[in-house]
Coordinates of C-alpha atoms and ligand atoms in Angstrom, one line a residue:
M4 CA 0.0 0.0 0.0
L5 CA 1.4 3.4 -1.0
P6 CA 1.1 6.1 1.6
A7 CA -1.7 8.7 1.0
H8 CA 0.6 11.4 -0.3
A9 CA 2.4 9.1 -2.8
Q10 CA 2.5 10.1 -6.4
N11 CA -0.2 8.6 -8.6
P12 CA 1.6 6.8 -11.5
Y13 CA -1.0 8.2 -13.9
Q14 CA -1.0 11.7 -12.7
Y15 CA 2.1 12.9 -10.9
S16 CA 4.1 16.1 -10.6
I17 CA 7.7 17.1 -10.8
Q18 CA 9.3 18.7 -7.8
K19 CA 12.6 20.5 -8.3
T20 CA 13.6 21.2 -4.7
A21 CA 13.0 19.8 -1.3
S22 CA 14.5 20.3 2.2
G23 CA 14.0 18.4 5.4
K24 CA 15.8 16.2 7.9
N25 CA 14.5 12.7 7.3
G26 CA 15.8 11.7 3.9
A27 CA 15.7 12.5 0.2
V28 CA 15.9 11.0 -3.2
V29 CA 16.6 12.9 -6.4
S30 CA 16.5 11.1 -9.7
A31 CA 15.6 11.6 -13.4
H32 CA 12.0 10.7 -12.8
P33 CA 9.4 11.6 -10.1
L34 CA 8.1 8.0 -9.9
A35 CA 11.6 6.6 -9.3
S36 CA 12.3 9.2 -6.6
E37 CA 9.0 8.3 -5.1
A38 CA 9.9 4.6 -5.0
G39 CA 13.1 5.4 -3.1
L40 CA 11.2 7.7 -0.7
L41 CA 8.8 4.9 0.0
M42 CA 11.7 2.7 1.2
L43 CA 12.9 5.4 3.6
Q44 CA 9.3 5.7 5.0
K45 CA 9.1 2.0 5.5
G46 CA 12.2 2.1 7.7
G47 CA 14.8 1.5 5.0
N48 CA 18.1 3.3 4.6
A49 CA 19.7 5.2 1.8
V50 CA 20.8 1.9 0.2
D51 CA 17.2 0.5 0.2
A52 CA 16.1 3.8 -1.4
A53 CA 18.9 3.6 -4.0
I54 CA 18.1 0.1 -5.1
A55 CA 14.3 0.8 -5.3
T56 CA 15.1 3.9 -7.3
Q57 CA 17.5 2.1 -9.7
L58 CA 14.9 -0.6 -10.3
A59 CA 12.0 1.9 -10.8
L60 CA 14.2 3.9 -13.2
A61 CA 14.5 0.8 -15.3
V62 CA 10.8 0.9 -15.8
V63 CA 9.9 4.6 -15.9
Y64 CA 13.0 6.0 -17.6
P65 CA 13.9 3.3 -20.2
A66 CA 16.3 5.6 -22.1
A67 CA 18.9 5.2 -19.3
G68 CA 17.4 3.6 -16.2
N69 CA 18.2 -0.1 -16.7
I70 CA 18.7 -3.6 -15.7
G71 CA 20.5 -4.3 -19.0
G72 CA 23.3 -1.9 -18.5
G73 CA 25.7 -1.0 -15.7
G74 CA 27.0 1.7 -13.4
F75 CA 28.9 2.8 -10.4
M76 CA 27.9 3.4 -6.8
V77 CA 29.6 5.6 -4.2
L78 CA 28.4 4.8 -0.7
H79 CA 29.0 6.7 2.5
L80 CA 27.9 4.9 5.7
A81 CA 26.9 6.8 8.8
N82 CA 29.7 4.9 10.6
G83 CA 32.2 6.7 8.5
R84 CA 33.0 4.0 5.9
N85 CA 33.2 4.9 2.3
L86 CA 32.8 2.3 -0.4
T87 CA 32.7 2.2 -4.2
L88 CA 31.0 -0.5 -6.3
D89 CA 31.8 -1.2 -9.9
F90 CA 28.9 -2.8 -11.8
R91 CA 30.2 -1.6 -15.2
E92 CA 29.4 -3.9 -18.2
K93 CA 32.2 -6.2 -19.6
A94 CA 33.2 -7.1 -23.1
P95 CA 31.9 -10.6 -23.9
L96 CA 34.5 -13.4 -23.9
A97 CA 34.2 -13.6 -27.6
G98 CA 35.0 -9.9 -28.0
H99 CA 38.3 -8.8 -29.5
R100 CA 40.1 -5.6 -30.3
D101 CA 39.2 -5.5 -34.0
M102 CA 35.6 -6.7 -33.7
Y103 CA 34.2 -3.4 -35.1
L104 CA 36.7 -3.1 -38.0
D105 CA 35.5 -3.9 -41.5
E106 CA 37.5 -5.7 -44.2
K107 CA 39.3 -2.5 -45.0
G108 CA 40.3 -2.0 -41.4
E109 CA 37.8 1.0 -41.0
A110 CA 35.8 1.3 -37.8
D111 CA 32.1 0.4 -38.2
L112 CA 30.6 2.6 -35.5
N113 CA 27.1 1.4 -36.5
K114 CA 28.0 -2.0 -35.0
S115 CA 29.5 -0.6 -31.8
Q116 CA 26.6 1.7 -31.3
H117 CA 23.5 -0.2 -32.4
G118 CA 21.9 -3.6 -32.1
H119 CA 23.1 -6.9 -30.5
L120 CA 26.8 -6.6 -31.2
A121 CA 27.0 -3.2 -29.3
A122 CA 26.0 -4.8 -26.0
G123 CA 28.4 -5.5 -23.1
V124 CA 27.6 -8.1 -20.5
P125 CA 25.1 -6.3 -18.1
G126 CA 26.2 -5.5 -14.6
T127 CA 23.3 -3.7 -12.9
I128 CA 21.6 -6.7 -11.2
A129 CA 24.9 -8.0 -9.9
G130 CA 25.6 -4.6 -8.5
I131 CA 22.2 -4.4 -6.8
F132 CA 22.8 -7.8 -5.1
Q133 CA 26.3 -6.7 -3.9
A134 CA 24.7 -3.5 -2.5
M135 CA 22.0 -5.5 -0.7
Q136 CA 24.4 -6.4 2.1
Y137 CA 24.0 -2.8 3.3
A138 CA 20.3 -2.6 2.8
R139 CA 17.8 -3.2 5.6
L140 CA 14.5 -4.2 3.9
P141 CA 13.6 -7.5 2.3
F142 CA 14.4 -7.4 -1.5
K143 CA 10.8 -8.3 -2.3
T144 CA 9.7 -5.0 -0.7
I145 CA 12.4 -3.0 -2.5
I146 CA 11.6 -4.3 -6.0
Q147 CA 7.8 -4.1 -5.7
P148 CA 7.3 -0.5 -6.8
A149 CA 9.2 -1.4 -10.0
I150 CA 7.1 -4.5 -10.6
D151 CA 3.9 -2.5 -10.1
L152 CA 5.0 0.3 -12.5
A153 CA 5.9 -2.3 -15.2
A154 CA 2.8 -4.5 -14.7
K155 CA 0.2 -1.8 -14.2
G156 CA 1.8 0.9 -16.3
F157 CA 2.3 4.6 -15.8
A158 CA 1.7 7.8 -17.7
I159 CA 4.7 8.9 -19.7
T160 CA 6.1 12.4 -19.7
E161 CA 6.3 14.6 -22.8
A162 CA 10.1 14.0 -22.9
E163 CA 9.6 10.3 -22.8
A164 CA 6.9 10.4 -25.6
S165 CA 9.3 12.5 -27.7
G166 CA 12.2 10.0 -27.1
L167 CA 10.1 7.0 -28.0
N168 CA 8.7 8.7 -31.1
S169 CA 12.1 9.9 -32.4
D170 CA 13.7 6.4 -31.9
K171 CA 10.8 4.4 -33.3
E172 CA 12.8 3.5 -36.5
D173 CA 15.7 2.3 -34.4
F174 CA 13.4 0.1 -32.2
L175 CA 12.0 -1.4 -35.4
K176 CA 15.4 -1.9 -37.0
Y177 CA 17.2 -3.5 -34.0
N178 CA 14.6 -5.8 -32.6
T179 CA 13.7 -9.4 -33.5
R180 CA 10.4 -9.3 -31.5
P181 CA 7.7 -6.7 -30.9
T182 CA 8.6 -4.4 -28.0
A183 CA 6.5 -2.3 -25.6
F184 CA 8.1 0.9 -26.9
V185 CA 6.6 0.7 -30.4
R186 CA 3.0 1.2 -31.4
D187 CA 1.2 2.4 -34.5
N188 CA 0.2 5.9 -33.2
A189 CA 2.7 8.4 -32.0
W190 CA 3.2 8.5 -28.2
K191 CA 2.0 11.6 -26.4
A192 CA 2.4 12.8 -22.8
G193 CA 0.0 11.0 -20.5
D194 CA -0.2 7.8 -22.5
T195 CA 0.2 4.6 -20.4
L196 CA 3.4 2.6 -21.0
L197 CA 2.8 -1.1 -20.0
Q198 CA 5.8 -3.4 -19.8
K199 CA 4.4 -6.9 -19.0
E200 CA 7.4 -8.8 -20.0
L201 CA 9.7 -6.6 -18.0
A202 CA 7.4 -7.1 -15.0
K203 CA 7.8 -10.9 -15.3
T204 CA 11.6 -10.5 -15.5
L205 CA 11.5 -8.4 -12.4
E206 CA 9.4 -11.0 -10.7
R207 CA 12.0 -13.7 -11.6
I208 CA 14.7 -11.5 -10.0
R209 CA 12.5 -11.0 -6.9
D210 CA 12.0 -14.8 -6.6
H211 CA 15.5 -16.0 -7.5
G212 CA 17.8 -13.1 -6.8
Q213 CA 20.8 -12.5 -9.0
K214 CA 20.2 -15.9 -10.6
G215 CA 16.8 -14.6 -11.7
F216 CA 18.8 -12.6 -14.2
Y217 CA 22.1 -14.3 -14.9
E218 CA 20.7 -17.9 -15.0
G219 CA 17.5 -19.6 -15.7
R220 CA 14.7 -18.2 -17.9
T221 CA 16.0 -14.6 -18.2
A222 CA 19.5 -15.8 -19.2
Q223 CA 17.9 -18.2 -21.7
L224 CA 15.9 -15.3 -23.2
I225 CA 19.1 -13.2 -23.4
I226 CA 21.0 -16.0 -25.2
A227 CA 18.1 -16.6 -27.6
E228 CA 18.0 -12.9 -28.4
M229 CA 21.8 -13.0 -29.0
K230 CA 21.4 -15.9 -31.4
R231 CA 18.6 -14.2 -33.3
G232 CA 20.6 -11.0 -33.7
K233 CA 24.1 -12.5 -34.0
G234 CA 25.3 -11.0 -30.7
L235 CA 28.2 -12.3 -28.7
I236 CA 26.9 -12.7 -25.1
T237 CA 26.9 -16.3 -24.0
M238 CA 25.7 -18.2 -20.9
E239 CA 29.3 -18.3 -19.7
D240 CA 29.5 -14.5 -20.0
L241 CA 26.4 -14.2 -17.8
K242 CA 27.6 -16.7 -15.2
K243 CA 31.0 -15.2 -14.9
Y244 CA 29.9 -11.6 -14.5
H245 CA 30.6 -10.1 -11.1
A246 CA 30.4 -6.6 -9.6
V247 CA 33.6 -5.4 -7.9
W248 CA 34.1 -3.4 -4.7
R249 CA 37.0 -1.0 -5.5
T250 CA 39.1 1.2 -3.4
P251 CA 37.5 4.7 -3.6
S252 CA 39.3 7.5 -5.3
T253 CA 39.5 10.2 -2.6
F254 CA 41.2 13.5 -2.4
Q255 CA 41.1 16.7 -0.3
Y256 CA 39.8 20.0 -1.7
K257 CA 39.6 23.1 0.5
G258 CA 38.4 21.3 3.6
Y259 CA 36.3 18.7 1.8
E260 CA 37.2 15.1 1.4
V261 CA 35.9 14.2 -2.0
I262 CA 35.0 10.5 -2.6
T263 CA 34.4 9.3 -6.1
M264 CA 34.6 6.2 -8.3
P265 CA 38.1 4.9 -9.4
L266 CA 38.9 3.3 -12.7
P267 CA 37.3 2.2 -14.9
S268 CA 35.7 5.5 -14.2
S269 CA 37.9 8.1 -15.8
G270 CA 36.3 10.6 -13.4
G271 CA 38.2 9.0 -10.5
V272 CA 41.4 10.3 -12.1
L273 CA 40.3 13.4 -14.0
L274 CA 38.3 15.0 -11.2
P275 CA 41.2 15.0 -8.7
M276 CA 43.5 16.2 -11.5
M277 CA 41.2 19.1 -12.3
M278 CA 40.5 20.0 -8.8
K279 CA 44.2 19.9 -7.8
M280 CA 45.0 22.2 -10.7
T281 CA 42.2 24.5 -9.7
E282 CA 43.4 24.7 -6.1
R283 CA 46.6 26.4 -7.3
F284 CA 44.7 29.5 -8.4
P285 CA 42.6 32.1 -6.5
I286 CA 39.5 31.1 -8.4
S287 CA 36.9 32.3 -6.0
R288 CA 38.4 35.8 -6.3
Y289 CA 38.1 35.5 -10.1
G290 CA 34.3 34.9 -9.6
F291 CA 31.7 32.6 -11.2
H292 CA 31.8 32.7 -15.1
S293 CA 34.4 35.5 -15.0
D294 CA 36.7 35.5 -18.0
S295 CA 39.6 34.4 -15.9
A296 CA 37.7 31.5 -14.3
L297 CA 36.2 30.3 -17.6
Q298 CA 39.6 30.3 -19.3
L299 CA 41.4 28.6 -16.4
M300 CA 38.8 25.9 -16.1
T301 CA 38.7 25.3 -19.9
E302 CA 42.4 24.8 -20.0
I303 CA 42.3 22.6 -16.9
E304 CA 39.7 20.4 -18.6
R305 CA 41.8 20.3 -21.8
L306 CA 44.9 19.2 -19.8
A307 CA 43.1 16.4 -17.9
Y308 CA 41.3 15.1 -21.0
A309 CA 44.5 14.9 -23.0
D310 CA 45.7 12.3 -20.5
R311 CA 42.4 10.5 -20.5
A312 CA 42.9 9.5 -24.1
K313 CA 46.4 8.1 -23.6
F314 CA 46.5 6.6 -20.2
L315 CA 43.1 5.4 -19.0
G316 CA 41.4 2.0 -19.2
D317 CA 40.3 -0.9 -17.1
P318 CA 42.9 -1.3 -14.3
D319 CA 42.3 -5.1 -14.2
F320 CA 43.8 -5.2 -17.7
Y321 CA 46.1 -2.2 -18.1
P322 CA 48.6 -0.7 -15.8
V323 CA 47.3 2.9 -15.4
P324 CA 49.7 5.3 -13.6
V325 CA 47.0 6.7 -11.4
S326 CA 49.3 7.9 -8.5
A327 CA 51.6 9.6 -11.0
L328 CA 48.8 11.3 -12.9
T329 CA 47.3 12.7 -9.7
S330 CA 50.6 13.6 -7.9
E331 CA 51.4 17.2 -7.1
E332 CA 54.6 17.0 -9.2
Y333 CA 52.7 16.0 -12.2
I334 CA 50.1 18.7 -11.6
T335 CA 52.9 21.3 -11.5
Q336 CA 54.4 19.9 -14.7
R337 CA 51.0 20.0 -16.5
L338 CA 50.3 23.5 -15.4
K339 CA 53.5 24.7 -17.1
L340 CA 51.5 24.4 -20.3
Y341 CA 48.9 26.9 -19.0
R342 CA 48.9 30.4 -20.4
P343 CA 46.5 32.8 -18.7
G344 CA 44.2 34.6 -21.0
I345 CA 45.4 32.7 -24.2
A346 CA 43.6 29.8 -25.7
G347 CA 45.7 26.6 -25.7
N348 CA 45.4 24.2 -28.6
S349 CA 45.1 20.5 -29.2
N350 CA 45.8 20.6 -32.9
D351 CA 48.7 18.1 -33.0
I352 CA 46.2 15.2 -32.8
Q353 CA 43.3 14.4 -35.2
A354 CA 40.1 16.1 -34.0
G355 CA 37.0 14.1 -33.0
D356 CA 33.4 15.0 -33.8
A357 CA 31.3 17.2 -31.5
P358 CA 29.8 15.3 -28.6
K359 CA 26.2 14.4 -29.3
E360 CA 23.4 15.8 -27.1
S361 CA 21.5 12.6 -26.4
E362 CA 23.9 11.2 -23.7
Q363 CA 21.4 9.2 -21.8
T364 CA 23.1 8.0 -18.7
T365 CA 21.3 8.8 -15.5
H366 CA 22.3 9.8 -12.0
F367 CA 20.5 9.7 -8.6
N368 CA 21.3 10.4 -5.0
T369 CA 19.7 9.1 -1.8
I370 CA 20.3 10.1 1.8
D371 CA 18.6 9.0 5.0
K372 CA 18.2 10.6 8.5
E373 CA 21.1 8.6 9.9
G374 CA 23.6 10.1 7.5
N375 CA 24.0 7.3 5.1
A376 CA 24.3 8.4 1.4
V377 CA 24.4 6.8 -2.0
S378 CA 25.5 8.4 -5.3
I379 CA 24.8 6.2 -8.3
T380 CA 25.4 6.9 -12.0
T381 CA 24.0 4.2 -14.2
T382 CA 23.7 3.8 -18.0
L383 CA 22.8 2.0 -21.1
N384 CA 25.3 4.4 -22.8
G385 CA 23.3 6.1 -25.7
G386 CA 19.6 6.9 -25.3
Y387 CA 17.7 3.5 -25.1
G388 CA 21.2 1.9 -25.4
S389 CA 21.5 -0.5 -28.3
H390 CA 17.7 -0.2 -28.9
T391 CA 17.6 -4.0 -28.7
V392 CA 15.1 -5.3 -26.2
V393 CA 15.6 -8.9 -25.0
G394 CA 12.6 -10.7 -26.6
G395 CA 10.3 -12.0 -24.0
A396 CA 12.2 -10.3 -21.2
G397 CA 11.2 -6.7 -22.0
F398 CA 14.4 -4.9 -21.1
L399 CA 16.8 -2.9 -23.2
L400 CA 20.4 -3.9 -23.7
N401 CA 23.2 -1.4 -23.5
N402 CA 25.5 -0.2 -26.3
E403 CA 28.4 0.2 -23.9
M404 CA 30.9 -1.5 -26.3
D405 CA 31.2 1.9 -28.0
D406 CA 32.9 3.2 -24.8
F407 CA 35.9 1.1 -25.7
S408 CA 38.4 2.5 -28.2
V409 CA 37.1 0.8 -31.3
K410 CA 40.2 1.8 -33.2
P411 CA 43.0 4.1 -32.0
G412 CA 42.2 7.7 -32.8
V413 CA 38.6 7.0 -34.0
P414 CA 36.2 9.0 -31.8
N415 CA 33.3 7.3 -30.1
M416 CA 29.8 8.7 -29.9
F417 CA 31.0 11.3 -27.4
G418 CA 33.9 12.3 -29.6
A419 CA 36.4 10.7 -27.2
V420 CA 39.4 9.0 -28.6
G421 CA 41.6 6.3 -27.0
G422 CA 44.2 3.7 -27.6
E423 CA 45.8 0.6 -26.1
A424 CA 44.7 1.2 -22.5
N425 CA 41.1 1.1 -23.6
A426 CA 41.3 -1.4 -26.4
I427 CA 38.7 -4.2 -26.4
E428 CA 39.7 -7.5 -24.7
P429 CA 37.6 -10.4 -23.6
G430 CA 36.1 -9.7 -20.1
K431 CA 37.5 -6.2 -19.9
R432 CA 35.5 -3.2 -18.7
M433 CA 35.2 -0.2 -21.1
L434 CA 36.4 3.2 -19.8
S435 CA 33.6 5.3 -18.4
S436 CA 33.1 9.0 -17.6
M437 CA 30.6 8.4 -14.9
T438 CA 31.6 10.3 -11.8
P439 CA 29.3 9.8 -8.8
V440 CA 30.6 11.9 -5.9
I441 CA 30.1 12.2 -2.2
A442 CA 32.0 14.9 -0.3
L443 CA 32.5 15.1 3.4
K444 CA 33.4 18.1 5.5
G445 CA 34.9 17.5 9.0
G446 CA 34.0 13.8 8.5
Q447 CA 30.3 14.6 8.0
L448 CA 28.3 14.1 4.9
A449 CA 28.2 17.4 3.0
I450 CA 27.5 17.0 -0.8
V451 CA 26.1 14.1 -2.9
T452 CA 26.1 14.7 -6.6
G453 CA 26.6 13.4 -10.1
T454 CA 25.2 13.7 -13.6
P455 CA 24.8 11.9 -17.0
G456 CA 26.3 13.4 -20.1
G457 CA 29.0 11.1 -21.6
T458 CA 32.4 12.8 -21.5
T459 CA 30.7 16.0 -20.2
I460 CA 30.0 14.1 -16.9
T461 CA 33.4 14.8 -15.3
T462 CA 33.5 18.5 -16.3
S463 CA 29.9 19.0 -15.1
V464 CA 30.7 17.4 -11.7
Y465 CA 33.9 19.5 -11.5
Q466 CA 32.0 22.7 -12.3
T467 CA 29.2 21.8 -9.8
L468 CA 31.7 21.3 -7.0
V469 CA 33.6 24.5 -7.8
N470 CA 30.3 26.4 -8.1
L471 CA 29.4 25.3 -4.6
I472 CA 32.8 25.4 -2.9
D473 CA 34.6 28.3 -4.6
F474 CA 31.9 30.5 -6.0
N475 CA 29.5 29.9 -3.1
L476 CA 26.5 29.5 -5.5
S477 CA 23.2 28.3 -4.0
P478 CA 22.6 24.5 -4.6
A479 CA 20.0 25.4 -7.3
D480 CA 22.3 27.7 -9.1
A481 CA 25.3 25.3 -8.8
V482 CA 23.1 22.8 -10.8
N483 CA 21.1 25.0 -13.1
K484 CA 23.5 27.8 -14.3
P485 CA 24.8 27.1 -17.8
K486 CA 27.7 24.7 -18.1
F487 CA 30.6 24.5 -20.5
H488 CA 32.8 21.6 -21.6
M489 CA 36.3 21.1 -23.2
Q490 CA 37.6 17.6 -23.7
W491 CA 40.9 18.3 -25.6
L492 CA 39.6 16.7 -28.8
P493 CA 37.8 18.2 -30.6
D494 CA 39.6 21.5 -29.8
Q495 CA 36.4 23.4 -29.0
V496 CA 34.6 24.8 -26.0
F497 CA 31.0 23.5 -25.9
V498 CA 28.6 25.8 -24.1
E499 CA 24.9 25.4 -23.4
K500 CA 22.5 27.5 -25.4
E501 CA 21.7 29.6 -22.3
F502 CA 25.4 30.4 -21.8
P503 CA 25.7 34.2 -21.7
A504 CA 26.5 35.7 -25.2
E505 CA 29.1 38.1 -23.8
K506 CA 30.9 35.3 -22.1
K507 CA 31.0 33.3 -25.3
A508 CA 32.4 36.4 -27.1
A509 CA 35.0 36.8 -24.4
L510 CA 36.2 33.2 -24.9
E511 CA 36.3 33.7 -28.7
K512 CA 38.4 36.9 -28.2
M513 CA 40.9 34.8 -26.3
G514 CA 41.2 32.5 -29.3
Y515 CA 38.7 29.7 -28.4
K516 CA 36.4 28.1 -30.9
V517 CA 33.1 28.1 -29.0
V518 CA 30.2 25.8 -30.0
S519 CA 26.7 26.2 -28.7
R520 CA 24.9 22.9 -28.0
G521 CA 21.9 21.5 -26.1
R522 CA 21.9 20.8 -22.5
I523 CA 25.0 19.6 -20.7
G524 CA 24.1 16.9 -18.2
R525 CA 21.2 16.6 -15.7
T526 CA 23.0 17.1 -12.4
E527 CA 21.3 15.9 -9.2
L528 CA 22.5 17.4 -5.9
I529 CA 21.9 17.0 -2.2
V530 CA 23.7 19.4 0.1
R531 CA 23.6 18.4 3.8
Q532 CA 24.3 20.7 6.7
P533 CA 26.0 19.4 9.9
D534 CA 22.7 19.5 11.8
G535 CA 21.4 16.9 9.4
S536 CA 19.0 19.1 7.4
Y537 CA 19.4 18.8 3.6
Q538 CA 18.5 20.6 0.5
A539 CA 17.9 18.5 -2.6
I540 CA 17.9 19.8 -6.2
G541 CA 16.7 18.1 -9.3
D542 CA 18.2 19.6 -12.5
S543 CA 15.8 21.9 -14.4
R544 CA 17.1 20.4 -17.7
G545 CA 14.8 17.3 -17.6
D546 CA 12.0 15.5 -15.7
D547 CA 14.3 15.3 -12.7
S548 CA 12.5 15.3 -9.5
V549 CA 13.1 15.3 -5.7
A550 CA 11.2 13.4 -3.1
G551 CA 12.0 14.0 0.5
Y552 CA 10.5 14.6 3.9
Ligands
LIG612 N1 28.4 5.4 -21.2 C1 28.9 6.7 -20.7 C2 30.0 6.5 -19.8 O1 30.1 5.5 -19.1 O2 30.8 7.3 -19.7

């Protein structure tokens, strides 16, 4: 039974801010935030809330919420422990470095981005069952809101209707069975999306745990789908998949202890690099969106992303020099390349394409009244992933294989290039940008944040933290003020359409090529005061919504 004030799945509202003391959830969809809140109200903690939110997102936000993808979790426990869980997808055992090259040796990005061959071995359900050791409620309670939303349906938002309509051709092209996402008439806001097959899959997971996904009927359906679509994932891949607890990436920044995801998240290397460089300058004196701050941060982003392409990949397969890259000596060395007021350039390397705007990863945060907090970024990669739904099982498979370096120097869908460190190998995890963050102050929970956005993820998280800590912006402004992004290649500064024209002109005068684009990320933020009261903000860029009490 839902409590009286709960959102009605057929008529619900989006709430952008909340404050209180008892707990909060902020995610990309009001019904998913509500599912998390329900767990808090039933006596669950931030982990119960996070798992319920992840599962509900797989139903109400199919573009990125998922059980067929993967992600990262940063967890802060009220007892002071910090943990990071890697449930990133893996390359199938039959995968190999040249699997997306055609007979001429050219990269076939259609295959790495669409359909069965684009899918890595999903990690989300393994991640959920690892996280369950810190949850308090029975799993059957936690998964029930997702089952209800899938079985009984819910009203879709305008954004969802638009996504389903614009991707209809892809759904038709990359599926071997009818899917819940395609119908004859165009979708419109308020239409009910029913996902009966997904509901059955969720019930199998409820009844059989992790084996309800990686073994038995669901696994058989995945393998049958792979056979029909000539995909690579086998029963052995599913059985061997495991989520990994990794040592958190932590660093100090102006009195905050920042905790984020280590490799295979590039954020765990790039965020400390960028913030350590920032610390060397009086940036709060420069001021928010001042010419000096914009130019400094752009160059810092360029310097960090140049290293991403060369050095970063799955640490289980490639010896990444993390300590060296984040050392003070290296930061000093890199900053010698910085010229105040003058645009740097990345023109000695072949440029990539502009990042696309449909980066459909998703992020959510939960906190509870005890001071536990969870920050999760989870993804199918592109919007609706590979567009392939597992026939009979009702869930979308990711297209995460495109996050590998398909061929050295060839940009992926986010314009990111890579080489040996991120080459495809059987069982390897593809490099990610997902950067879920928790920051403590004086040992107490202070900031929980993260965002989707492909390669713009780490720069958005960086800017959100600097907005809060250095520019003293309000939580809402730290999230909603226009963002910018530089990733070394292409040698361009991307700015949101709302970015002030005079700031764009100032950057151009310094020698930057500035490119306007659609929204950058959908940042979710919870800021907590030492007295336990919180303020939670859902990004104004989407259907993002807060539920708290
Ligand atoms: N698929 C987006 C990322 O992991 O960076």
